XYZ file of C-alpha atoms in Angstrom:
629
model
C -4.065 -12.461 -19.645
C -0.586 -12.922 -20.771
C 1.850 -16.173 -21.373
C 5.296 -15.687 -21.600
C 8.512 -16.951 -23.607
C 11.964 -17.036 -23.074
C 14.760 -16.398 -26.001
C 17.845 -18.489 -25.894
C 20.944 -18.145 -28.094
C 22.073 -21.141 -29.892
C 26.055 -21.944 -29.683
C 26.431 -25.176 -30.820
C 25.203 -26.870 -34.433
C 23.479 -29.996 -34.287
C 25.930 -33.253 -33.645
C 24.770 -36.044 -36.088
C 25.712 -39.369 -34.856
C 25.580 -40.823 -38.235
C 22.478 -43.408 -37.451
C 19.263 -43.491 -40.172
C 16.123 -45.006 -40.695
C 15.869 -48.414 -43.247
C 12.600 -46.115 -44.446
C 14.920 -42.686 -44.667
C 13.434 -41.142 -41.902
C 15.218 -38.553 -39.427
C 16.435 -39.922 -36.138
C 14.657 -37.931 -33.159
C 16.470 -34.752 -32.604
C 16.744 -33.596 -28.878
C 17.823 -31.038 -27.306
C 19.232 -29.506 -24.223
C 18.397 -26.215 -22.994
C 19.296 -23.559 -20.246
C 16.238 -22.039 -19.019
C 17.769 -19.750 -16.179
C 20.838 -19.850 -14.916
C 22.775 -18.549 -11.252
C 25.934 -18.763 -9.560
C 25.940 -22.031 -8.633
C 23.396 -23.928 -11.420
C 20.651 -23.526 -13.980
C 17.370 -24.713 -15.031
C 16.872 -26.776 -18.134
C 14.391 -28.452 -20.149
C 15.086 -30.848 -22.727
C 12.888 -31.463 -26.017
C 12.384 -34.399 -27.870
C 11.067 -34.126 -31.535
C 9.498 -37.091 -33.384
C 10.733 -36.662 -36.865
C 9.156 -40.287 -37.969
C 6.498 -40.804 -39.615
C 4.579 -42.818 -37.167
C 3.686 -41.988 -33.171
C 6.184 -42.424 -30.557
C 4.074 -44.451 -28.261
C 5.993 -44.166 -24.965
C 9.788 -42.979 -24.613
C 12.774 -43.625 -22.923
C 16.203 -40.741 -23.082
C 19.153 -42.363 -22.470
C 22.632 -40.754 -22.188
C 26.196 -41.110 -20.916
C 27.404 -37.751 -18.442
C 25.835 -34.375 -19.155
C 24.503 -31.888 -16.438
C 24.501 -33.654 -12.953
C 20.778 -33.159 -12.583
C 19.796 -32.596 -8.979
C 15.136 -33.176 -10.207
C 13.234 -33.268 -12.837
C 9.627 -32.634 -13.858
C 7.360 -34.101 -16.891
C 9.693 -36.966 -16.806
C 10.689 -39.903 -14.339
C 14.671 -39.727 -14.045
C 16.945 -42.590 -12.888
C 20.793 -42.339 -12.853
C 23.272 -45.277 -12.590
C 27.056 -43.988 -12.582
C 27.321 -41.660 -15.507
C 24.120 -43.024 -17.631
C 21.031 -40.885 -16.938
C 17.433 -42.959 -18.104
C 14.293 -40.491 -18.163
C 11.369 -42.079 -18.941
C 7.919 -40.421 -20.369
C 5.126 -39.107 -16.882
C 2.734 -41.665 -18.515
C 0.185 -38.530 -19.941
C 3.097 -37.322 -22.889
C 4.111 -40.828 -23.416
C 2.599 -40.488 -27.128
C 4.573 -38.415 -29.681
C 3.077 -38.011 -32.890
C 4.460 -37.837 -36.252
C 6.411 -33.855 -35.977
C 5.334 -33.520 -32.920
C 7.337 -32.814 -29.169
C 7.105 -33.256 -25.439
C 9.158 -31.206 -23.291
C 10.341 -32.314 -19.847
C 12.545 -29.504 -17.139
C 15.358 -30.214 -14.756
C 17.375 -28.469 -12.122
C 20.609 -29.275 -12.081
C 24.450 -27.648 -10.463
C 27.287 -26.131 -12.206
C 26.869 -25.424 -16.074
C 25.691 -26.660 -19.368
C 27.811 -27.961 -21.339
C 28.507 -29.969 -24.492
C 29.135 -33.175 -22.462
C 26.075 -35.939 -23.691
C 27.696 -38.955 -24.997
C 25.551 -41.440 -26.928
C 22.147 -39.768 -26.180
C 19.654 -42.501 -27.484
C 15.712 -42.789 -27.487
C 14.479 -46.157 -27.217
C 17.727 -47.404 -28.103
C 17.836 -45.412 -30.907
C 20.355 -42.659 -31.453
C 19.195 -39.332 -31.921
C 20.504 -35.904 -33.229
C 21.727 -33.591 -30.357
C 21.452 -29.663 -30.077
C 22.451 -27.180 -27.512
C 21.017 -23.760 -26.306
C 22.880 -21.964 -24.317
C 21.959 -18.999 -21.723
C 19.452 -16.556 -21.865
C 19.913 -13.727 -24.165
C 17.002 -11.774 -22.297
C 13.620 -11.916 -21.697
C 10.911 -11.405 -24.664
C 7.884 -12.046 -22.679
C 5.260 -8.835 -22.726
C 4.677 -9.524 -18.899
C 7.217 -11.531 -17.056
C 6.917 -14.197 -14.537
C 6.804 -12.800 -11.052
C 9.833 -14.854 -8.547
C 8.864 -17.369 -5.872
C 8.533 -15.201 -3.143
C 11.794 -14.910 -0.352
C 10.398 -16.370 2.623
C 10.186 -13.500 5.372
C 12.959 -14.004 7.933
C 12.274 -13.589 11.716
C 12.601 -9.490 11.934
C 15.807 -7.986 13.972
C 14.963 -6.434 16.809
C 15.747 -2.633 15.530
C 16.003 -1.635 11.870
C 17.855 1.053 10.347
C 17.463 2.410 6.485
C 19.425 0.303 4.369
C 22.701 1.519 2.717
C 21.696 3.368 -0.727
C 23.822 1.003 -2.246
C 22.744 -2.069 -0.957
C 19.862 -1.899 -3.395
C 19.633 -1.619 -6.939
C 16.876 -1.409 -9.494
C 17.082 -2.280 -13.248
C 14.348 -1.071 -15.743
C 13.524 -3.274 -18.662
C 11.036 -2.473 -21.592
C 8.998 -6.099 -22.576
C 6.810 -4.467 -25.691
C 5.921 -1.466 -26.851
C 2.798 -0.274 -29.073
C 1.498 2.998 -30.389
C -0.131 4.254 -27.028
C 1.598 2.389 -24.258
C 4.225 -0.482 -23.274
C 4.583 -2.829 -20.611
C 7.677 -3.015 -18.405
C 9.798 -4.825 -16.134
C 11.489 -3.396 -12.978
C 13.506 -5.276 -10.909
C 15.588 -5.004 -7.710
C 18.446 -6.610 -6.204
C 19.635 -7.010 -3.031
C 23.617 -6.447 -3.252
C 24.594 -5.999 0.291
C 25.502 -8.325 2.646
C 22.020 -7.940 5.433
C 18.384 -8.532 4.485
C 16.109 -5.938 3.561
C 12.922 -5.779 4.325
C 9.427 -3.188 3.398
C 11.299 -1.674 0.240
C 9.629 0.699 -1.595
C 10.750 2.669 -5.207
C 10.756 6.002 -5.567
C 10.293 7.608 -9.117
C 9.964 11.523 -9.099
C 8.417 12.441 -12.156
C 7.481 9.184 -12.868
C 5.598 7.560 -16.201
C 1.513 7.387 -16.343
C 1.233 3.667 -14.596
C -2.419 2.073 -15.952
C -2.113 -1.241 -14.099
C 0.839 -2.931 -11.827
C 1.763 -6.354 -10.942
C 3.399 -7.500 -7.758
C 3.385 -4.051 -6.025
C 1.227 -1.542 -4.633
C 0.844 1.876 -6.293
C 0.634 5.080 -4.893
C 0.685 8.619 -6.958
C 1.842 12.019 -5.059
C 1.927 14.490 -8.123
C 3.971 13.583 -9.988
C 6.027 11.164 -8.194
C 5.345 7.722 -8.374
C 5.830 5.296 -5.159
C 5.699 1.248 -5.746
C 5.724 -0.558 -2.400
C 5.967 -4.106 -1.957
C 2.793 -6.630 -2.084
C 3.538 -8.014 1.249
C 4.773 -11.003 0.379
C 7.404 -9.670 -1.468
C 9.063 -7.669 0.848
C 11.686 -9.512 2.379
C 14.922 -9.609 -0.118
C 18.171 -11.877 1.141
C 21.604 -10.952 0.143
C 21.582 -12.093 -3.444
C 18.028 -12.014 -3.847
C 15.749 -10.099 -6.345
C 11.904 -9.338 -6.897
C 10.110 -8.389 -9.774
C 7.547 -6.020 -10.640
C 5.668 -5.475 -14.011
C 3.792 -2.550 -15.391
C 1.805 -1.198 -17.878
C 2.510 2.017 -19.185
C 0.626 4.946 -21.043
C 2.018 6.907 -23.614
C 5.612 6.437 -24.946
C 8.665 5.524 -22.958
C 11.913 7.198 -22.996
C 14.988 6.127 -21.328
C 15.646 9.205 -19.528
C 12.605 8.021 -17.111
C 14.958 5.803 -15.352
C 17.596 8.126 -14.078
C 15.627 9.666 -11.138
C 14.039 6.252 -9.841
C 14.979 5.042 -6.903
C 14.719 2.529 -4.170
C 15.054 2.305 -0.172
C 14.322 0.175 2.440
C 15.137 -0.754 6.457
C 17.531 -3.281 6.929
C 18.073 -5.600 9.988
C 20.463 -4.312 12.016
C 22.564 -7.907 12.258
C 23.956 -9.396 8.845
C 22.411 -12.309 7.592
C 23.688 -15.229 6.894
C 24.466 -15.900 2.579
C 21.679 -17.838 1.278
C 22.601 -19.839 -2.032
C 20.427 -17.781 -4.434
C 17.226 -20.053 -5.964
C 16.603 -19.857 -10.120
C 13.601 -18.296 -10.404
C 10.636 -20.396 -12.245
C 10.209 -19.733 -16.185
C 6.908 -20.207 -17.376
C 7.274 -23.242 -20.083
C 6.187 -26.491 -19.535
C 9.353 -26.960 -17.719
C 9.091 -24.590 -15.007
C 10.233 -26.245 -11.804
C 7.420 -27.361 -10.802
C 5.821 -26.332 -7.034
C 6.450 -28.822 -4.065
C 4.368 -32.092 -3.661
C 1.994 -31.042 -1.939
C 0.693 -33.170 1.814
C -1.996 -35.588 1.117
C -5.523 -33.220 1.424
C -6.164 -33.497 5.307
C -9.944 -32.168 6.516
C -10.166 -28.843 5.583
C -11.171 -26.299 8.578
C -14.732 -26.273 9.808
C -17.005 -24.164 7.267
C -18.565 -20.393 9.018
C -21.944 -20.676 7.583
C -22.189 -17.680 4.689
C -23.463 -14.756 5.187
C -27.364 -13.476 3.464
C -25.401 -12.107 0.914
C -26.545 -8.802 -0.472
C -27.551 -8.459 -4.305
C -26.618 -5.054 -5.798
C -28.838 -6.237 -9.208
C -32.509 -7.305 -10.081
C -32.053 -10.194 -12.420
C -31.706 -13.391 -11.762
C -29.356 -15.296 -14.208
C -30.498 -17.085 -16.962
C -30.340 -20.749 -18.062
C -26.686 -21.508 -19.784
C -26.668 -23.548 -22.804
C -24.106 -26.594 -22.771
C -21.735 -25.359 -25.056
C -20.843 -21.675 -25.093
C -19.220 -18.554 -26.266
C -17.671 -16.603 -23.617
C -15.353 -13.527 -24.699
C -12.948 -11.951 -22.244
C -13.982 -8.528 -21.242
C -11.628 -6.394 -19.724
C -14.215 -4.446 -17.853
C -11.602 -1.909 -16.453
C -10.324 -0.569 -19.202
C -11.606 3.127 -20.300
C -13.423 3.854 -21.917
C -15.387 1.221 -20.578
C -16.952 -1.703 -22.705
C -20.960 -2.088 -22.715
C -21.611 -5.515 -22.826
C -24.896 -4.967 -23.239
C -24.925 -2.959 -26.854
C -22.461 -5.663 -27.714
C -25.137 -8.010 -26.921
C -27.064 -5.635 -28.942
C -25.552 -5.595 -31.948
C -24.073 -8.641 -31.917
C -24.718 -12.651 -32.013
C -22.778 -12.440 -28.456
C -25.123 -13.220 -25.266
C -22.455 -14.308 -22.569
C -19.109 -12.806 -21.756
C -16.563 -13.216 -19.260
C -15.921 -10.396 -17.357
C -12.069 -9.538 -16.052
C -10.313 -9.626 -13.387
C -11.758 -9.480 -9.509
C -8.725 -9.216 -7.414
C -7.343 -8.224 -4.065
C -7.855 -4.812 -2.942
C -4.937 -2.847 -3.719
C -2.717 -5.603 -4.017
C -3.367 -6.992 -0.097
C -6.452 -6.840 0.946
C -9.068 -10.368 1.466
C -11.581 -8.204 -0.428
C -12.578 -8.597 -4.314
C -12.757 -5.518 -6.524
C -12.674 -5.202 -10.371
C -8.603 -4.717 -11.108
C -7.069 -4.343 -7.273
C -8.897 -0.648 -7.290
C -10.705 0.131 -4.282
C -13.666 2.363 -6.258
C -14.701 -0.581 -8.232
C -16.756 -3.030 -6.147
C -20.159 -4.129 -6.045
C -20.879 -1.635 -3.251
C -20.090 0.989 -5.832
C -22.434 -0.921 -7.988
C -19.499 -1.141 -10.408
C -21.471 -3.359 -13.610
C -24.743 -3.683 -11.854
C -26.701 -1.970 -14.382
C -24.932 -3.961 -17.141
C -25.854 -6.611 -16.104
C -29.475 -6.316 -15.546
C -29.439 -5.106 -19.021
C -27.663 -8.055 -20.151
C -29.610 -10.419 -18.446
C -32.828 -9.030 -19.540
C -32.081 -9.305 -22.879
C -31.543 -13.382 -22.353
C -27.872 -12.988 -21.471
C -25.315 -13.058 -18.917
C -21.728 -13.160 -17.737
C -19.108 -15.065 -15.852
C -16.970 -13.476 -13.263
C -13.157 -14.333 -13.659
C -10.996 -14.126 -10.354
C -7.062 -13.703 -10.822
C -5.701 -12.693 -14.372
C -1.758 -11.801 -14.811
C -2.138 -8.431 -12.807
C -2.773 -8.114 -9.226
C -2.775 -10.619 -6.242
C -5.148 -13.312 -6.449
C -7.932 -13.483 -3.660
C -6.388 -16.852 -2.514
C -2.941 -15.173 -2.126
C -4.300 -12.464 -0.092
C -6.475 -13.786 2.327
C -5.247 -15.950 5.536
C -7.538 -19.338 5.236
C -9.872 -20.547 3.117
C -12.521 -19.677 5.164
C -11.500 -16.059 4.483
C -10.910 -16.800 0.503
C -14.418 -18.114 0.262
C -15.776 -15.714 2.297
C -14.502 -13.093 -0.264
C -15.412 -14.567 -2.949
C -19.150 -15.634 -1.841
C -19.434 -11.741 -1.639
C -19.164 -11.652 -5.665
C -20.788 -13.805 -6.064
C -23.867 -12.851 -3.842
C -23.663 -9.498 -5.284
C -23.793 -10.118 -8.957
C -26.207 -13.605 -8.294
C -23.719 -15.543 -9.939
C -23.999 -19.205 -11.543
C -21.053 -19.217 -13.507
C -16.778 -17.921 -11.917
C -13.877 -18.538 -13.584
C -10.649 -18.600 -12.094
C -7.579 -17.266 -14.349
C -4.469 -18.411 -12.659
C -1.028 -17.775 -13.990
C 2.298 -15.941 -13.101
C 3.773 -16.148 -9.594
C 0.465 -17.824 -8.636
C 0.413 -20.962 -10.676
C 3.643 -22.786 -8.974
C 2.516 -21.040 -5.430
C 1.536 -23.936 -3.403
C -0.018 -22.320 -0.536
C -2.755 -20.296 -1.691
C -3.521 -23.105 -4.553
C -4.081 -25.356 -1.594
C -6.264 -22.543 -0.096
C -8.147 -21.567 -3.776
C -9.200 -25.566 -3.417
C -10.434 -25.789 -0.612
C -12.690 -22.244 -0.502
C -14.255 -23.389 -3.954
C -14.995 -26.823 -2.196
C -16.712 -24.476 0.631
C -18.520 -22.187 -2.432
C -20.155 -25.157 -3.886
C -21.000 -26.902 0.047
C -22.805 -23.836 0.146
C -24.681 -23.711 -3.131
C -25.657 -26.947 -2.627
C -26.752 -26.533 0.759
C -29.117 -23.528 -0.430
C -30.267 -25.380 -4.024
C -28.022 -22.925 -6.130
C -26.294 -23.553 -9.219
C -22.559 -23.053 -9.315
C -20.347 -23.582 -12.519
C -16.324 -23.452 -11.958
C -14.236 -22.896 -15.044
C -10.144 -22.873 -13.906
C -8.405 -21.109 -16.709
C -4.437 -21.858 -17.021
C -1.624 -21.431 -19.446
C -0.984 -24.090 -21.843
C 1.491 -24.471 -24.358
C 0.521 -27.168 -28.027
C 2.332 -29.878 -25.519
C -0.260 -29.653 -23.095
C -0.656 -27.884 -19.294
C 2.539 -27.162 -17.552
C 3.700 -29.525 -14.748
C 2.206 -26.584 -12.177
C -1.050 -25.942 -14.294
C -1.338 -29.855 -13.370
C -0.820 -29.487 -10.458
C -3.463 -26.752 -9.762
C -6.257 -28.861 -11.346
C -5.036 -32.257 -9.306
C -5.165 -30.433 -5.764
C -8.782 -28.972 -6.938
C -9.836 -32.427 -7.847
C -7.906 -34.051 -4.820
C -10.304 -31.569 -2.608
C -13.053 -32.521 -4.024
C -13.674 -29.553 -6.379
C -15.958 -29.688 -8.731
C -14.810 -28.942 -12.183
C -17.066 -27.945 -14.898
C -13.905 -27.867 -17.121
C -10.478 -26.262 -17.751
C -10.084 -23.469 -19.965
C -6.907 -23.160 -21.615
C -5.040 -19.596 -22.625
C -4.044 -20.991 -26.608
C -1.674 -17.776 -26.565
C 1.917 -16.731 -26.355
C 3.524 -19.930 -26.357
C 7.219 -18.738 -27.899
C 9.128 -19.723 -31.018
C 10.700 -22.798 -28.886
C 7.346 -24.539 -28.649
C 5.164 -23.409 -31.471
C 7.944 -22.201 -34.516
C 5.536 -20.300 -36.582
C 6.977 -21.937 -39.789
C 5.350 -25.394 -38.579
C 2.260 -24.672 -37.893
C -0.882 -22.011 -37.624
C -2.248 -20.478 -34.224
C -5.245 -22.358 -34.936
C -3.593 -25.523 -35.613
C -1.758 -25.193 -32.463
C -4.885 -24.290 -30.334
C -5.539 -27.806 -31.464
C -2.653 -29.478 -30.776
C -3.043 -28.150 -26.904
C -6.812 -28.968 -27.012
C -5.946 -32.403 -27.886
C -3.112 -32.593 -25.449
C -5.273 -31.326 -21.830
C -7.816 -34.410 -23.099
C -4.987 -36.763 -22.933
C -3.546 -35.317 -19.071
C -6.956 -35.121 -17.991
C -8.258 -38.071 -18.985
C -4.985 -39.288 -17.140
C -5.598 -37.452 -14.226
C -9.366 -38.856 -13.625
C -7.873 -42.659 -14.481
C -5.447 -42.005 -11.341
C -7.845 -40.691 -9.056
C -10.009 -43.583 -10.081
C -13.247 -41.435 -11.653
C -14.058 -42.570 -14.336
C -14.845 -39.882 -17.188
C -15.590 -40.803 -20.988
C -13.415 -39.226 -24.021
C -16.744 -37.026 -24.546
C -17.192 -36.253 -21.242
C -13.561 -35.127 -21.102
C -14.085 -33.444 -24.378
C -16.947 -31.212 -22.756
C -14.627 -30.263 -20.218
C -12.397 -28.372 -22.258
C -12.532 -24.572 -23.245
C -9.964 -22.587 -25.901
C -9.406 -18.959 -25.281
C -6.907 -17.642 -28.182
C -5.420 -13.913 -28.610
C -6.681 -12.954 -31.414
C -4.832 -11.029 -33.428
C -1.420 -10.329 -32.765
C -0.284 -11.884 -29.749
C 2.463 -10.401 -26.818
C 5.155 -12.652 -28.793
C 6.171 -11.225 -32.103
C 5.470 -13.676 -35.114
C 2.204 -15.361 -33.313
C -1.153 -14.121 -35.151
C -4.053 -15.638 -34.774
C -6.248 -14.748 -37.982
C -9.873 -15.364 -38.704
C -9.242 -18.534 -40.906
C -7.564 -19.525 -37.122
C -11.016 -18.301 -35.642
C -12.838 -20.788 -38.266
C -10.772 -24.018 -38.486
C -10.761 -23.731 -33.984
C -15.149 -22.628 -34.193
C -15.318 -26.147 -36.509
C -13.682 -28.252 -34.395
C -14.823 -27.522 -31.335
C -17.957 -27.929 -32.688
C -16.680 -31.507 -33.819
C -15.354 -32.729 -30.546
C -17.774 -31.323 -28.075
C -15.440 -28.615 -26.292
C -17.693 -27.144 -23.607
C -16.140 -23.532 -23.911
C -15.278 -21.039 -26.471
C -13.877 -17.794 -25.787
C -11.137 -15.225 -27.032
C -8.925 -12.608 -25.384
C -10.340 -9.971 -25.614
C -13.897 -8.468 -26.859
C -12.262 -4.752 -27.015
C -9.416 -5.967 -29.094
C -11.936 -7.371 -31.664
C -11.699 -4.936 -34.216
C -9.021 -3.095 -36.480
C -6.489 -0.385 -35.098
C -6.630 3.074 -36.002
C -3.293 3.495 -37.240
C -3.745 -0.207 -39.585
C -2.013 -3.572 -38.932
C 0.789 -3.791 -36.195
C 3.183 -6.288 -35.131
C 2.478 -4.933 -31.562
C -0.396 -6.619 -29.183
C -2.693 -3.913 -28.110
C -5.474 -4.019 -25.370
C -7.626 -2.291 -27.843
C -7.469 -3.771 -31.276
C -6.278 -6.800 -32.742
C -3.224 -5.272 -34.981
C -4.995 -7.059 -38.326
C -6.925 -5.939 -40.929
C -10.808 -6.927 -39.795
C -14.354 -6.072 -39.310
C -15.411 -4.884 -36.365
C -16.675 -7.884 -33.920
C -15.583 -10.204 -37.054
C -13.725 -12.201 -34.788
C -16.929 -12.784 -32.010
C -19.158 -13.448 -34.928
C -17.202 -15.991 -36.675
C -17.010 -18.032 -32.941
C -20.310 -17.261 -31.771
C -22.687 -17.636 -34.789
C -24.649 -15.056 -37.357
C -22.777 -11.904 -37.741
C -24.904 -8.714 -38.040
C -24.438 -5.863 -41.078
């Protein structure tokens, strides 16, 4: 479970236009931002900051010439000659006293210092620049919309050796391991297609992201996911690791990278930005109107690989992420044990190896039910009163939606987890690529719509969670749109989990505020777009009701992005108040990182400590209840 940020490099000092408050307040100061940037445009987001001391309650950004902006999300834009009106989406209308809403636009040429009399509501405002992207600081990056496939070439031939080219970038590194970014380029002039990488005498991979690994030795082969596999002249694809061990630069000068290439040039695309991960990532298409899905196969008589039935939930809960593939492998049932702890959420079920409509624990094919892979946790869990909730997706691997060919298929697969385990309660983790991709959202809706058909048809219980980055503003415009297609389907929702992590110095400056405070500020900003999204489809939900819909799932610790730690006080001021609005979920990522690291604090995330000076379990105990000597 990972969010990510992006660093920017600021070339301009604010422009004062000279205008102040009759109280002495600051004008609003907004700014313009590059996000990603090509040949031919960029991505930007713009952020307005209330510096008042009362609430912005609705908003209007007016200015004279700037970027020619071709969309834009999380705000309603409107050009007449060279004045540019955007106007608040209705949920982050409200702007409270130094508080922000962000909104993201795609526009042509460049970014420059060209905003004349930039106002909000009339009034004028301070201006600020940030220019391109210095490089990526994000511990796992953001994997690229996908280059649709093109129609194959009748023959192929291996592509020229320089026609490709790979570039190895190091996100994070801790005491035992680091996580890693490779990415390759198509600079020829004809499509390439099935590429694989090469590395003799490669590093120890522990997990992979958008690729399929393969070991022979001591040579390391990373093959494309499938979907991934087609690159256009100009194009790129990215593909993130996890490493063991240390790395040293030398590693990348024996990698390398083929592929067969159609034997007729293609045409020059016009190369797309790909999507950052803010608020104001360009958001996925509109999706058509929800048509009838495809007749429902009846499910199978599933086949239960454990004894125990599942207990009886209580209505408010602590759920800890468990990464349950991690070695050496956690016991949930000592923690249960030892601890106040009785439910966890166990992480992540996944495609097969990267492709296959089939769940397993992590994308590897020797952990699946069939291998009774947790069975005999969870009997012991269960008999002791408590029980856990299966998570599908995570940042690593291919989502079960993005792997299978219908939803038929998708629920199919995940019926079979369910089944096995005799599940009431899944989660579904969605972030990365699979966040903005609209066709296996679309499909994720509709098989959950199928999953609870068929609970309902056979009198079982059935709790979805979605789980989705968020940043203090709220859910991005994509996490929004994942949760209106489920609710468009008819999905549903037992509530919407939010990853209160990794949000970047941009959106949450640690100077202004405390993890906890801004796990808050987000908590308080999904009520608001939910409550917004129910009033347009018409349902009506109370402000409690909404309330009970919402979970918080911090990083405790130290987070992926330097200067974010969320410390115990954090744990305590978040435990109070979701105890003081209602929130239906509580959880933290992750139950093996709750405890101190060997080597003492570090300002580097690990997936086995918290990089803080704690008791062991301190941080589960403080969330969950009575802590245990």
């Amino acid at each position: 479970m990972s969010a990510r940020s992006l660093g920017g490099v600021l070339f301009s000092i604010c422009l004062m236009f000279g205008v102040s408050s009759s109280s002495g307040a600051a004008p609003p100061r907004v700014e313009f931002a590059v996000a990603s940037a090509w040949s031919g445009g960029f991505t930007g987001k713009v952020r307005i900051e209330n510096r008042g001391t009362s609430a912005i309650d609705g908003w209007v950004l007016s200015w004279i010439a700037g970027p020619t902006i071709a969309d834009a999300w999380n705000a309603t834009l409107t050009r007449t000659g060279e004045m540019s009106n955007a106007a608040d989406a209705g949920w982050n209308k409200r702007i409270a006293p130094a508080g922000s809403v962000e909104f993201g636009f795609s526009a042509s040429g460049q970014l420059q210092e060209s905003v004349r009399s930039c106002q909000l509501n009339g009034a004028t405002v301070e201006l600020t620049y940030v220019g391109s992207i210095a490089g990526s600081q994000a511990t796992i990056p953001p994997a690229p919309a996908p280059t649709p496939a093109p129609t194959p070439a009748p023959a192929l031939q291996p592509a020229s050796a320089t026609s490709l080219r790979t570039v190895v970038t190091i996100d994070s590194q801790w005491s035992s391991g680091y996580t890693a970014t490779i990415t390759v380029s198509n600079v020829g002039s004809a499509s390439v297609t099935h590429w694989s990488i090469i590395w003799p005498d490669g590093p120890a991979i522990a997990s992979l992201w958008n690729g399929v690994l393969t070991r022979d030795g001591s040579t390391v082969r990373i093959a494309d996911a499938g979907w991934n596999g087609s690159l256009a002249p100009g194009a790129s694809v990215t593909i993130g690791f996890v490493g063991d061990g240390t790395w040293s630069n030398t590693m990348s000068a024996s990698l390398g990278v083929s592929a067969a290439q159609a034997s007729a040039p293609a045409p020059t695309p016009t190369p797309t930005p790909t999507p950052t991960p803010t608020p104001t990532a360009p958001p996925a298409p509109t999706p058509a109107p929800p048509s009838t899905p495809e007749p429902p196969l009846a499910p199978p008589v599933g086949t239960s690989v454990v004894h125990y039935e599942a207990p009886q939930w209580p209505e408010l809960f602590f759920a800890p992420y468990a990464d349950v593939t991690l070695w050496p492998p956690v016991d949930l049932a000592h923690a249960a044990a030892v601890g106040s702890t009785k439910f966890f959420t166990a992480a992540f079920v996944v495609a097969g190896q990267g492709t296959a409509c089939n769940g397993t624990w992590g994308g590897y094919s020797a952990y699946t039910p069939e291998s009774l892979f947790l069975a005999d946790q969870i009997d012991r869990l269960r008999a002791r009163g408590g029980d856990l909730m299966v998570s599908f997706g995570g940042a690593s691997g291919t989502e079960l939606a993005g792997a299978c060919a219908s939803a038929t298929e998708t629920a199919l697969a995940y019926q079979e987890i369910i089944d096995a385990y005799k599940l009431t309660h899944i989660d579904f983790d969605i972030e990365g690529y699979w966040v903005a991709e609209v066709a296996s959202r679309e499909r994720r809706s509709q098989a959950i719509k199928l999953l609870q058909e068929w609970a309902a048809r056979d009198g079982r219980e059935l709790v979805v969670w979605y789980t989705l980055p968020v940043l203090p503003q709220g859910l991005t415009a994509d996490g929004l749109a994942v949760v209106s297609s489920a609710l468009e389907w008819g999905v549903d929702l037992a509530g919407v989990n939010v990853m209160a992590m990794d949000y970047g110095p941009n959106s949450a400056p640690p100077a202004a505020a405390t993890m906890g405070e801004y796990a808050i500020d987000a908590a308080e900003s999904v009520h608001t777009q939910l409550s917004w999204l129910y009033a347009e489809l018409g349902v009506d939900r109370s402000a409690a009701e909404v309330w009970n819909m919402i979970g918080l799932t911090p990083m405790i610790g130290q987070n992926d992005v330097a200067g974010e730690v969320f410390t115990l006080a954090d744990a305590a001021l978040v435990r109070d108040y979701a105890q003081l609005r209602g929130l239906g979920m509580l959880s933290m990522w992750s139950l093996t990182r709750d405890g101190p690291c060997a080597e003492g604090p570090s300002a580097w995330a690990s997936p086995k400590c918290s990089g803080i000076s704690q008791a062991s379990g301190e941080f589960a105990c403080t969330f969950g209840g009575v802590c245990h000597p």
